[in-house]
Tab-separated table of C-alpha atoms in Angstrom:
chain	number	residue	atom	x	y	z
F	3	MET	CA	-16.559	18.139	23.923
F	4	SER	CA	-12.708	18.902	23.873
F	5	PRO	CA	-10.227	16.383	23.308
F	6	SER	CA	-7.904	15.066	26.006
F	7	ARG	CA	-4.481	16.605	26.222
F	8	THR	CA	-2.862	13.490	24.661
F	9	GLN	CA	-5.544	12.580	22.328
F	10	ARG	CA	-4.871	12.464	18.521
F	11	ALA	CA	-7.616	14.198	16.304
F	12	VAL	CA	-8.196	10.841	14.105
F	13	ALA	CA	-11.789	10.215	12.628
F	14	PRO	CA	-13.169	6.824	13.884
F	15	ALA	CA	-12.955	3.803	11.249
F	16	THR	CA	-16.342	2.606	12.128
F	17	PRO	CA	-18.987	4.574	10.557
F	18	VAL	CA	-21.745	6.046	12.298
F	19	GLN	CA	-25.279	6.527	10.824
F	20	HIS	CA	-26.836	9.944	10.892
F	21	VAL	CA	-29.781	10.220	13.067
F	22	VAL	CA	-32.647	11.950	11.728
F	23	ALA	CA	-35.798	13.365	13.426
F	24	ARG	CA	-38.696	10.977	12.737
F	25	PRO	CA	-41.824	12.907	11.560
F	26	GLY	CA	-43.757	14.087	14.495
F	27	ARG	CA	-40.962	14.353	16.721
F	28	PRO	CA	-40.969	17.406	18.924
F	29	ARG	CA	-38.229	19.862	17.959
F	30	ALA	CA	-35.437	19.475	20.613
F	31	LYS	CA	-34.664	22.534	22.805
F	32	VAL	CA	-31.359	23.725	22.122
F	33	ALA	CA	-29.351	26.357	24.006
F	34	LEU	CA	-25.897	27.895	23.276
F	35	ALA	CA	-23.685	29.416	26.069
F	36	LEU	CA	-20.905	31.629	24.890
F	37	ALA	CA	-17.835	32.557	27.135
F	38	GLY	CA	-16.001	35.641	27.178
F	39	GLY	CA	-12.151	36.083	26.156
F	40	GLY	CA	-11.930	39.432	24.240
F	41	PRO	CA	-11.477	39.860	20.752
F	42	LEU	CA	-9.487	36.576	20.406
F	43	GLY	CA	-12.534	34.834	22.024
F	44	ALA	CA	-14.975	36.273	19.573
F	45	ILE	CA	-12.772	35.309	16.566
F	46	TYR	CA	-12.342	31.882	17.994
F	47	GLU	CA	-16.127	31.328	18.736
F	48	ILE	CA	-16.965	32.704	15.098
F	49	GLY	CA	-14.818	30.169	13.523
F	50	ALA	CA	-16.025	27.437	15.677
F	51	LEU	CA	-19.512	28.161	15.140
F	52	CYS	CA	-19.164	28.299	11.458
F	53	ALA	CA	-17.690	24.781	11.495
F	54	LEU	CA	-20.463	23.607	13.735
F	55	ASP	CA	-23.301	25.365	11.567
F	56	GLU	CA	-21.936	23.264	8.382
F	57	ALA	CA	-21.335	20.126	9.977
F	58	LEU	CA	-24.800	19.942	12.208
F	59	GLN	CA	-27.684	18.317	10.652
F	60	GLY	CA	-31.227	19.028	12.209
F	61	LEU	CA	-30.141	22.461	13.739
F	62	ASP	CA	-29.771	25.973	12.676
F	63	LEU	CA	-27.409	27.712	15.223
F	64	HIS	CA	-29.098	31.232	14.545
F	65	ALA	CA	-32.459	29.638	15.506
F	66	CYS	CA	-31.591	27.885	18.773
F	67	HIS	CA	-34.247	28.104	21.809
F	68	HIS	CA	-31.863	30.004	24.226
F	69	TYR	CA	-28.749	32.080	23.673
F	70	VAL	CA	-26.413	32.797	26.806
F	71	GLY	CA	-23.478	35.172	26.379
F	72	VAL	CA	-20.731	36.614	28.682
F	73	SER	CA	-18.399	39.262	28.209
F	74	ALA	CA	-17.058	38.928	24.255
F	75	GLY	CA	-19.585	36.022	23.820
F	76	GLY	CA	-22.360	38.475	24.249
F	77	PHE	CA	-21.280	39.958	21.056
F	78	ILE	CA	-21.942	36.758	19.251
F	79	ALA	CA	-24.955	35.455	21.282
F	80	ALA	CA	-26.807	38.784	20.564
F	81	GLY	CA	-26.112	38.602	16.777
F	82	LEU	CA	-27.313	34.852	16.710
F	83	ALA	CA	-30.422	35.817	18.481
F	84	ASN	CA	-31.141	38.323	15.997
F	85	GLY	CA	-31.195	35.850	13.410
F	86	MET	CA	-27.717	36.502	11.879
F	87	THR	CA	-26.046	33.266	10.589
F	88	PRO	CA	-22.317	32.374	11.611
F	89	ARG	CA	-21.334	33.043	8.145
F	90	GLU	CA	-22.811	36.695	8.523
F	91	LEU	CA	-21.359	37.188	11.946
F	92	CYS	CA	-17.802	36.385	10.358
F	93	HIS	CA	-18.321	39.182	7.938
F	94	LEU	CA	-19.373	41.405	10.664
F	95	PHE	CA	-16.533	40.984	13.402
F	96	ILE	CA	-13.678	39.686	11.030
F	97	ALA	CA	-12.574	42.814	9.184
F	98	THR	CA	-13.019	42.651	5.322
F	99	GLY	CA	-11.644	45.908	4.749
F	100	THR	CA	-14.864	47.439	3.331
F	101	ASP	CA	-16.746	50.359	4.324
F	102	ASP	CA	-20.285	48.850	4.085
F	103	GLY	CA	-21.370	49.909	7.274
F	104	GLU	CA	-21.750	46.020	8.374
F	105	THR	CA	-18.228	45.734	9.970
F	106	PHE	CA	-17.317	45.725	13.782
F	107	ASP	CA	-14.019	47.864	14.095
F	108	PRO	CA	-11.962	46.839	16.739
F	109	ALA	CA	-10.833	50.426	17.005
F	110	TRP	CA	-14.328	51.113	18.697
F	111	LEU	CA	-12.756	49.138	21.918
F	112	MET	CA	-9.531	51.455	21.920
F	113	ARG	CA	-11.167	54.941	22.349
F	114	PRO	CA	-9.934	56.643	25.678
F	115	ALA	CA	-12.566	56.883	28.188
F	116	TYR	CA	-12.546	60.567	28.215
F	117	ALA	CA	-15.297	61.255	30.648
F	118	GLU	CA	-14.096	58.878	33.210
F	119	LEU	CA	-10.637	60.530	33.118
F	120	ALA	CA	-12.114	63.830	33.382
F	121	HIS	CA	-14.052	62.994	36.141
F	122	ARG	CA	-11.219	61.443	38.056
F	123	LEU	CA	-8.743	64.532	37.270
F	124	ALA	CA	-11.263	66.957	38.770
F	125	MET	CA	-10.975	65.072	41.970
F	126	LEU	CA	-7.179	65.713	42.308
F	127	PRO	CA	-7.066	68.994	44.049
F	128	GLY	CA	-9.494	67.984	46.986
F	129	LEU	CA	-7.580	64.728	47.133
F	130	GLY	CA	-4.287	66.303	47.112
F	131	LEU	CA	-5.186	68.529	49.838
F	132	LYS	CA	-6.269	65.595	52.201
F	133	THR	CA	-3.348	63.786	51.383
F	134	LEU	CA	-0.862	66.773	52.209
F	135	TRP	CA	-2.934	67.375	55.597
F	136	ALA	CA	-2.702	63.556	56.609
F	137	TRP	CA	1.093	63.624	55.716
F	138	THR	CA	1.957	66.798	57.717
F	139	LEU	CA	-0.449	68.126	60.162
F	140	GLY	CA	-1.989	64.430	60.771
F	141	ARG	CA	1.609	63.043	60.937
F	142	LYS	CA	0.768	59.805	59.020
F	143	PRO	CA	3.459	58.026	57.070
F	144	LEU	CA	3.568	59.029	53.419
F	145	ILE	CA	2.326	55.725	52.146
F	146	SER	CA	-0.713	55.851	54.311
F	147	ALA	CA	-1.357	59.314	53.303
F	148	LEU	CA	-1.222	58.620	49.616
F	149	GLU	CA	-3.879	55.982	49.861
F	150	LYS	CA	-6.483	58.888	49.879
F	151	MET	CA	-5.355	59.687	46.364
F	152	ALA	CA	-6.762	56.042	45.399
F	153	PRO	CA	-10.237	57.575	44.129
F	154	ALA	CA	-8.528	59.601	41.423
F	155	LEU	CA	-7.410	56.536	39.757
F	156	PRO	CA	-9.677	55.810	36.620
F	157	THR	CA	-11.745	52.846	36.896
F	158	GLY	CA	-11.259	51.957	32.895
F	159	LEU	CA	-9.043	53.496	30.437
F	160	PHE	CA	-11.294	52.675	27.196
F	161	SER	CA	-14.491	53.927	26.659
F	162	ASN	CA	-17.665	51.432	26.131
F	163	GLU	CA	-19.792	54.306	25.059
F	164	GLU	CA	-18.881	53.713	21.318
F	165	VAL	CA	-19.568	49.900	21.508
F	166	ASP	CA	-22.924	50.552	22.849
F	167	ARG	CA	-23.845	53.328	20.019
F	168	GLN	CA	-22.472	51.106	17.119
F	169	LEU	CA	-24.109	47.984	18.247
F	170	ALA	CA	-27.409	49.873	18.756
F	171	ARG	CA	-27.216	51.032	15.224
F	172	LEU	CA	-26.265	47.436	14.048
F	173	PHE	CA	-29.084	45.952	15.824
F	174	SER	CA	-31.675	48.775	14.615
F	175	LYS	CA	-31.344	47.671	11.178
F	176	PRO	CA	-34.417	46.117	9.290
F	177	GLY	CA	-34.644	42.468	10.611
F	178	ARG	CA	-32.946	43.107	13.972
F	179	THR	CA	-34.051	44.602	17.196
F	180	ASN	CA	-31.900	46.063	20.001
F	181	ASP	CA	-35.112	45.117	22.239
F	182	PHE	CA	-34.995	41.947	24.379
F	183	ARG	CA	-38.443	41.661	24.388
F	184	GLN	CA	-38.870	41.660	20.535
F	185	LEU	CA	-36.388	38.793	19.999
F	186	PRO	CA	-37.958	35.516	18.199
F	187	GLN	CA	-35.534	33.467	20.678
F	188	ARG	CA	-34.447	33.777	24.277
F	189	LEU	CA	-31.234	35.887	24.998
F	190	THR	CA	-29.604	36.205	28.367
F	191	LEU	CA	-26.357	38.505	28.661
F	192	VAL	CA	-24.883	38.207	32.017
F	193	ALA	CA	-23.252	41.019	33.847
F	194	THR	CA	-21.983	41.468	37.498
F	195	HIS	CA	-23.683	44.089	39.821
F	196	LEU	CA	-20.418	45.776	41.016
F	197	ASP	CA	-21.815	46.652	44.735
F	198	SER	CA	-23.077	43.367	45.443
F	199	GLY	CA	-21.083	40.903	43.263
F	200	GLU	CA	-24.418	39.230	42.137
F	201	ALA	CA	-24.919	37.997	38.649
F	202	ALA	CA	-27.302	40.436	36.443
F	203	PRO	CA	-29.177	38.394	33.761
F	204	PHE	CA	-29.975	40.860	31.125
F	205	GLY	CA	-32.856	39.840	28.987
F	206	ARG	CA	-34.750	37.792	31.629
F	207	GLN	CA	-38.111	39.224	33.172
F	208	GLY	CA	-37.211	42.416	35.070
F	209	TRP	CA	-34.212	42.910	33.297
F	210	ASP	CA	-35.381	42.815	29.678
F	211	HIS	CA	-36.192	46.667	29.401
F	212	VAL	CA	-32.434	47.197	28.954
F	213	PRO	CA	-31.269	47.765	25.554
F	214	ILE	CA	-29.096	44.835	24.138
F	215	SER	CA	-26.358	46.997	23.265
F	216	LYS	CA	-26.250	48.434	26.745
F	217	ALA	CA	-26.378	45.003	28.191
F	218	ILE	CA	-23.707	43.828	26.023
F	219	ALA	CA	-21.449	46.740	27.106
F	220	ALA	CA	-21.981	45.893	30.759
F	221	SER	CA	-21.278	42.344	30.232
F	222	ALA	CA	-17.881	43.121	28.440
F	223	ALA	CA	-16.792	45.900	30.929
F	224	LEU	CA	-13.707	44.075	32.183
F	225	PRO	CA	-12.525	46.082	35.379
F	226	GLY	CA	-9.488	48.192	34.617
F	227	LEU	CA	-9.801	48.317	30.828
F	228	PHE	CA	-13.565	49.702	30.817
F	229	PRO	CA	-15.344	51.714	33.356
F	230	PRO	CA	-18.391	49.963	35.125
F	231	VAL	CA	-21.741	50.608	33.014
F	232	GLU	CA	-24.353	52.527	34.675
F	233	ILE	CA	-27.908	50.891	34.170
F	234	ASP	CA	-30.877	52.324	36.114
F	235	GLY	CA	-28.591	53.965	38.722
F	236	ARG	CA	-26.580	50.775	39.468
F	237	PHE	CA	-23.200	49.910	38.258
F	238	TYR	CA	-22.182	46.662	36.355
F	239	VAL	CA	-19.167	45.106	35.027
F	240	ASP	CA	-17.680	41.964	33.265
F	241	GLY	CA	-20.174	38.802	33.665
F	242	ALA	CA	-16.976	36.476	34.047
F	243	LEU	CA	-16.172	37.814	37.469
F	244	LYS	CA	-19.010	35.538	38.863
F	245	LYS	CA	-18.937	32.579	36.518
F	246	THR	CA	-17.106	31.534	33.457
F	247	MET	CA	-19.912	30.256	31.355
F	248	HIS	CA	-23.381	30.932	33.062
F	249	ALA	CA	-24.821	28.047	31.117
F	250	SER	CA	-27.220	27.188	34.159
F	251	VAL	CA	-29.167	30.139	33.240
F	252	ALA	CA	-30.676	28.232	30.377
F	253	LEU	CA	-30.224	24.775	32.005
F	254	ASP	CA	-32.445	25.684	34.829
F	255	GLU	CA	-35.151	26.514	32.380
F	256	GLY	CA	-35.093	22.883	30.800
F	257	VAL	CA	-33.267	22.194	27.471
F	258	ASP	CA	-32.562	19.123	25.666
F	259	VAL	CA	-29.275	19.875	24.228
F	260	MET	CA	-26.604	22.343	25.559
F	261	PHE	CA	-23.736	23.667	23.222
F	262	CYS	CA	-20.809	25.345	25.553
F	263	LEU	CA	-17.984	27.229	23.705
F	264	ASN	CA	-15.129	28.602	25.699
F	265	PRO	CA	-12.252	30.139	23.777
F	266	LEU	CA	-9.467	30.362	26.625
F	267	VAL	CA	-7.645	27.341	27.698
F	268	PRO	CA	-4.182	27.310	29.539
F	269	PHE	CA	-1.458	26.545	26.867
F	270	ASP	CA	0.548	23.426	27.863
F	271	ALA	CA	4.095	24.001	26.411
F	272	THR	CA	5.343	20.882	28.269
F	273	LEU	CA	3.634	18.152	26.117
F	274	PRO	CA	5.477	15.757	23.864
F	275	ASP	CA	3.555	16.962	20.782
F	276	VAL	CA	4.672	20.792	21.462
F	277	GLN	CA	8.191	19.897	22.616
F	278	ARG	CA	8.682	17.620	19.361
F	279	VAL	CA	8.148	20.666	17.295
F	280	GLY	CA	10.617	22.625	18.715
F	281	GLN	CA	13.303	19.582	18.950
F	282	ARG	CA	12.969	19.127	15.120
F	283	HIS	CA	14.851	22.331	14.862
F	284	GLY	CA	17.058	21.851	17.779
F	285	GLN	CA	15.140	24.415	20.010
F	286	PRO	CA	12.459	23.397	22.528
F	287	ILE	CA	9.487	25.456	23.025
F	288	PRO	CA	10.452	28.503	25.385
F	289	SER	CA	9.344	29.123	28.988
F	290	MET	CA	6.324	31.173	29.761
F	291	THR	CA	8.675	33.553	31.706
F	292	GLU	CA	10.623	34.208	28.532
F	293	GLY	CA	7.304	35.919	26.965
F	294	GLY	CA	7.466	38.350	30.110
F	295	PHE	CA	4.669	40.126	32.135
F	296	PRO	CA	1.882	39.449	29.288
F	297	ALA	CA	2.638	35.957	28.726
F	298	VAL	CA	2.796	35.052	32.581
F	299	MET	CA	-0.503	37.045	33.133
F	300	SER	CA	-2.463	35.626	30.164
F	301	GLN	CA	-1.226	32.041	31.229
F	302	THR	CA	-2.401	32.993	34.879
F	303	PHE	CA	-5.946	34.186	33.607
F	304	ARG	CA	-6.482	31.373	31.496
F	305	SER	CA	-5.630	28.758	34.167
F	306	MET	CA	-7.983	30.322	36.694
F	307	ILE	CA	-10.839	30.728	34.370
F	308	HIS	CA	-10.391	27.238	32.932
F	309	SER	CA	-10.324	25.435	36.344
F	310	ARG	CA	-13.687	27.278	37.206
F	311	LEU	CA	-15.070	26.074	34.023
F	312	GLU	CA	-14.086	22.433	34.759
F	313	LEU	CA	-15.882	22.562	38.006
F	314	GLY	CA	-18.912	24.044	36.466
F	315	MET	CA	-19.074	21.652	33.784
F	316	LYS	CA	-18.999	18.573	36.131
F	317	GLN	CA	-21.554	20.192	38.245
F	318	TYR	CA	-23.775	20.926	35.164
F	319	GLU	CA	-23.451	17.073	33.999
F	320	SER	CA	-24.371	15.774	37.572
F	321	SER	CA	-27.251	18.406	37.989
F	322	TYR	CA	-28.891	18.022	34.513
F	323	PRO	CA	-28.348	14.372	33.708
F	324	ASN	CA	-31.393	14.502	31.248
F	325	THR	CA	-29.518	17.385	29.193
F	326	ALA	CA	-26.935	16.584	26.481
F	327	ILE	CA	-24.086	18.955	27.064
F	328	VAL	CA	-21.294	19.526	24.691
F	329	LEU	CA	-18.136	21.713	25.303
F	330	ILE	CA	-16.197	23.050	22.499
F	331	GLU	CA	-12.753	24.673	23.219
F	332	PRO	CA	-9.288	24.849	21.680
F	333	ASP	CA	-6.592	22.325	22.191
F	334	HIS	CA	-4.150	22.964	25.343
F	335	ARG	CA	-1.421	22.436	22.685
F	336	ASP	CA	-2.459	25.277	20.375
F	337	ALA	CA	0.341	27.949	20.273
F	338	GLU	CA	-1.294	29.578	17.494
F	339	LEU	CA	-4.340	30.751	19.791
F	340	PHE	CA	-2.017	31.498	22.896
F	341	LEU	CA	0.348	33.760	21.028
F	342	ALA	CA	-2.288	35.819	19.314
F	343	ASN	CA	-2.451	39.294	18.971
F	344	THR	CA	-6.121	39.980	17.580
F	345	PHE	CA	-5.296	43.802	16.600
F	346	SER	CA	-4.304	42.836	13.082
F	347	TYR	CA	-6.520	42.562	10.249
F	348	HIS	CA	-4.173	39.781	8.895
F	349	GLN	CA	-4.174	38.029	12.051
F	350	ARG	CA	-7.833	38.224	12.935
F	351	SER	CA	-8.763	36.284	9.386
F	352	ARG	CA	-5.996	33.715	9.993
F	353	LEU	CA	-7.043	32.956	13.360
F	354	ALA	CA	-10.780	32.680	12.287
F	355	GLU	CA	-9.730	30.116	9.688
F	356	HIS	CA	-7.762	28.405	12.362
F	357	ALA	CA	-10.620	28.073	14.620
F	358	TYR	CA	-12.527	26.979	12.055
F	359	GLN	CA	-10.411	24.040	10.728
F	360	GLN	CA	-9.431	23.085	14.536
F	361	THR	CA	-12.914	22.719	15.314
F	362	ARG	CA	-13.676	20.774	12.000
F	363	GLN	CA	-10.653	18.392	13.436
F	364	LEU	CA	-12.396	17.829	16.786
F	365	LEU	CA	-15.651	17.300	15.414
F	366	ARG	CA	-13.950	14.317	13.276
F	367	ALA	CA	-12.136	13.024	16.252
F	368	GLN	CA	-15.309	12.990	18.293
F	369	TYR	CA	-17.587	11.915	15.549
F	370	THR	CA	-18.798	8.771	17.552
F	371	THR	CA	-19.242	10.134	20.901
F	372	LEU	CA	-21.378	13.261	19.509
F	373	SER	CA	-23.349	11.315	17.239
F	374	ASN	CA	-24.499	9.055	20.188
F	375	LYS	CA	-24.914	11.970	22.266
F	376	LEU	CA	-26.853	14.322	19.794
F	377	GLY	CA	-28.723	11.556	17.928
F	378	PRO	CA	-31.652	10.913	20.467
F	379	HIS	CA	-32.410	14.630	19.880
F	380	GLY	CA	-32.596	14.642	16.211
F	381	ILE	CA	-29.307	16.218	15.553
F	382	GLY	CA	-26.562	14.382	13.378
F	383	LEU	CA	-23.143	15.111	11.813
F	384	ASN	CA	-22.419	15.316	8.115
F	385	ARG	CA	-19.647	12.977	7.835
F	386	GLU	CA	-19.269	14.153	4.145
F	387	VAL	CA	-19.044	17.792	4.937
F	388	LEU	CA	-16.526	17.127	7.699
F	389	GLY	CA	-14.180	15.047	5.543
F	390	ASP	CA	-13.971	17.520	2.748
F	391	PRO	CA	-10.467	18.948	2.469
F	392	THR	CA	-11.194	21.921	0.290
F	393	ARG	CA	-13.627	23.650	2.791
F	394	HIS	CA	-12.409	27.056	4.341
F	395	LEU	CA	-13.941	29.630	6.197
F	396	LEU	CA	-12.345	32.279	3.840
F	397	PRO	CA	-10.940	32.432	0.611
F	398	PRO	CA	-7.150	32.082	0.522
F	399	ASP	CA	-6.556	35.506	-0.283
F	400	ALA	CA	-8.609	36.941	2.413
F	401	GLU	CA	-5.709	36.264	5.125
F	402	ARG	CA	-3.838	39.523	3.838
F	403	PRO	CA	-6.973	41.618	2.385
F	404	ARG	CA	-6.512	43.487	-0.833
F	405	HIS	CA	-8.870	46.437	0.522
F	406	ARG	CA	-7.967	48.533	3.353
F	407	PRO	CA	-9.988	51.252	4.675
F	408	ALA	CA	-10.014	54.417	3.038
F	409	ALA	CA	-6.778	56.045	3.634
F	410	GLY	CA	-8.073	59.602	3.899
F	411	ALA	CA	-8.007	59.791	7.567
F	412	PRO	CA	-4.846	60.049	9.639
F	413	ARG	CA	-6.152	57.395	11.999
F	414	ARG	CA	-6.679	54.927	9.256
F	415	ARG	CA	-3.374	55.527	7.625
F	416	LEU	CA	-1.610	55.104	11.030
F	417	GLY	CA	-3.806	51.844	11.598
F	418	ALA	CA	-2.549	50.786	7.984
F	419	ALA	CA	1.153	50.954	9.093
F	420	LEU	CA	0.585	49.539	12.254
F	421	ASP	CA	-1.006	46.629	11.108
F	422	ARG	CA	2.025	46.009	8.587
F	423	LEU	CA	4.209	46.255	11.640
F	424	GLN	CA	2.089	43.900	13.591
F	425	ASP	CA	2.341	41.292	10.770
F	426	SER	CA	6.243	41.540	10.853
F	427	VAL	CA	6.157	40.871	14.537
F	428	ASP	CA	3.579	37.800	14.263
F	429	ASP	CA	5.966	36.259	11.819
F	430	LEU	CA	8.951	36.775	14.133
F	431	GLN	CA	6.979	35.639	17.153
F	432	HIS	CA	5.579	32.373	15.412
F	433	ALA	CA	9.130	31.581	14.392
F	434	VAL	CA	10.409	31.895	17.842
F	435	ALA	CA	7.685	29.592	19.093
F	436	ASN	CA	8.357	27.064	16.472
F	437	GLY	CA	11.958	26.920	17.289
F	438	THR	CA	13.205	28.457	13.771
F	439	VAL	CA	14.955	31.550	15.572
F	440	THR	CA	17.269	30.945	18.240
F	441	HIS	CA	17.516	33.245	21.296
F	442	ARG	CA	20.797	34.827	21.723
């Protein structure tokens, strides 16, 4: 559960004994729901999961009873359901600069949707004639006539076909599967049926014939960025359009413990702790408007998503009183995550480490509450692990990898140059946020 906006992360003074499952006690049914949030969401969830996996006793996060994934959370949920540990997912999704075939390259998300663009361009001549006729012979106002050109606008800029292909390759390796029906655990990846607005629970009976990689692409098809994904003659888009978490998919089937990870929260720059950082340097944290359109839209989207999540969590707690529900999410004061640009090798590593350490801090702060909630189900927290200050997700030199992808291809050389430029922008951005650079 996330701390309150004014709560300090301080470990309780009174020790709490670990609860160990008694011999013969049935193993608790544990489910894990992962919300979306783009590349940033996946990075946060990996860091948080690694911290949880180390601290939790009596539970392996890659061997839960049921996994529910939405949008970017679907990538992580599918990996866990395939038996991959959080540490293995860290190697897969957090770029290490090696070409071992086990790295998820964010460049796959940035390939233009050529087929979609060509399809829409082919419509221009016919639509242009209709528009001209409506404006001239039809005597309609120009604005009204131009509405006939709307079908020529692409439904997405980037292709999700490469994501489907690469994930199909990764999940088809020995010991893994791209077939829901062959998984040892339950996996549900939720998308939204575009024409009806109804949730599509891929992986459940009647929906489990769809390849996992295709279901992930559908669940993560954010309108405007990615075209809808066609499956069995129907079109699907991002699962977050219907709900933020979709944890009820697992709760309805009956589970003892429900872990929910949500990576997106609105950033509160008005809190005393946040403003105090800037005041020490004689510069308050700037208003959201100073960040321009991207900052305003990010805050708006986060606020909408989180308000819906808060209502959902309250409903879960009242509707499923016998289930221990734990919500893990960032602190509302965390400027590091809000200002992040995740298309940088350097910053992805840094953000994963940041999420890992912040989750450890959260678990220390909530030690007593979580121990009491999880103990009856045979799950405890390891105080020694949580109190070890030497633990890191990545080695210190991993923040700026020594190895880059081979520079033989122009695309990779350009990527390395953009990466160095982004690092410089990141440093300036954080300096402004912390008040060490004065606006002129």
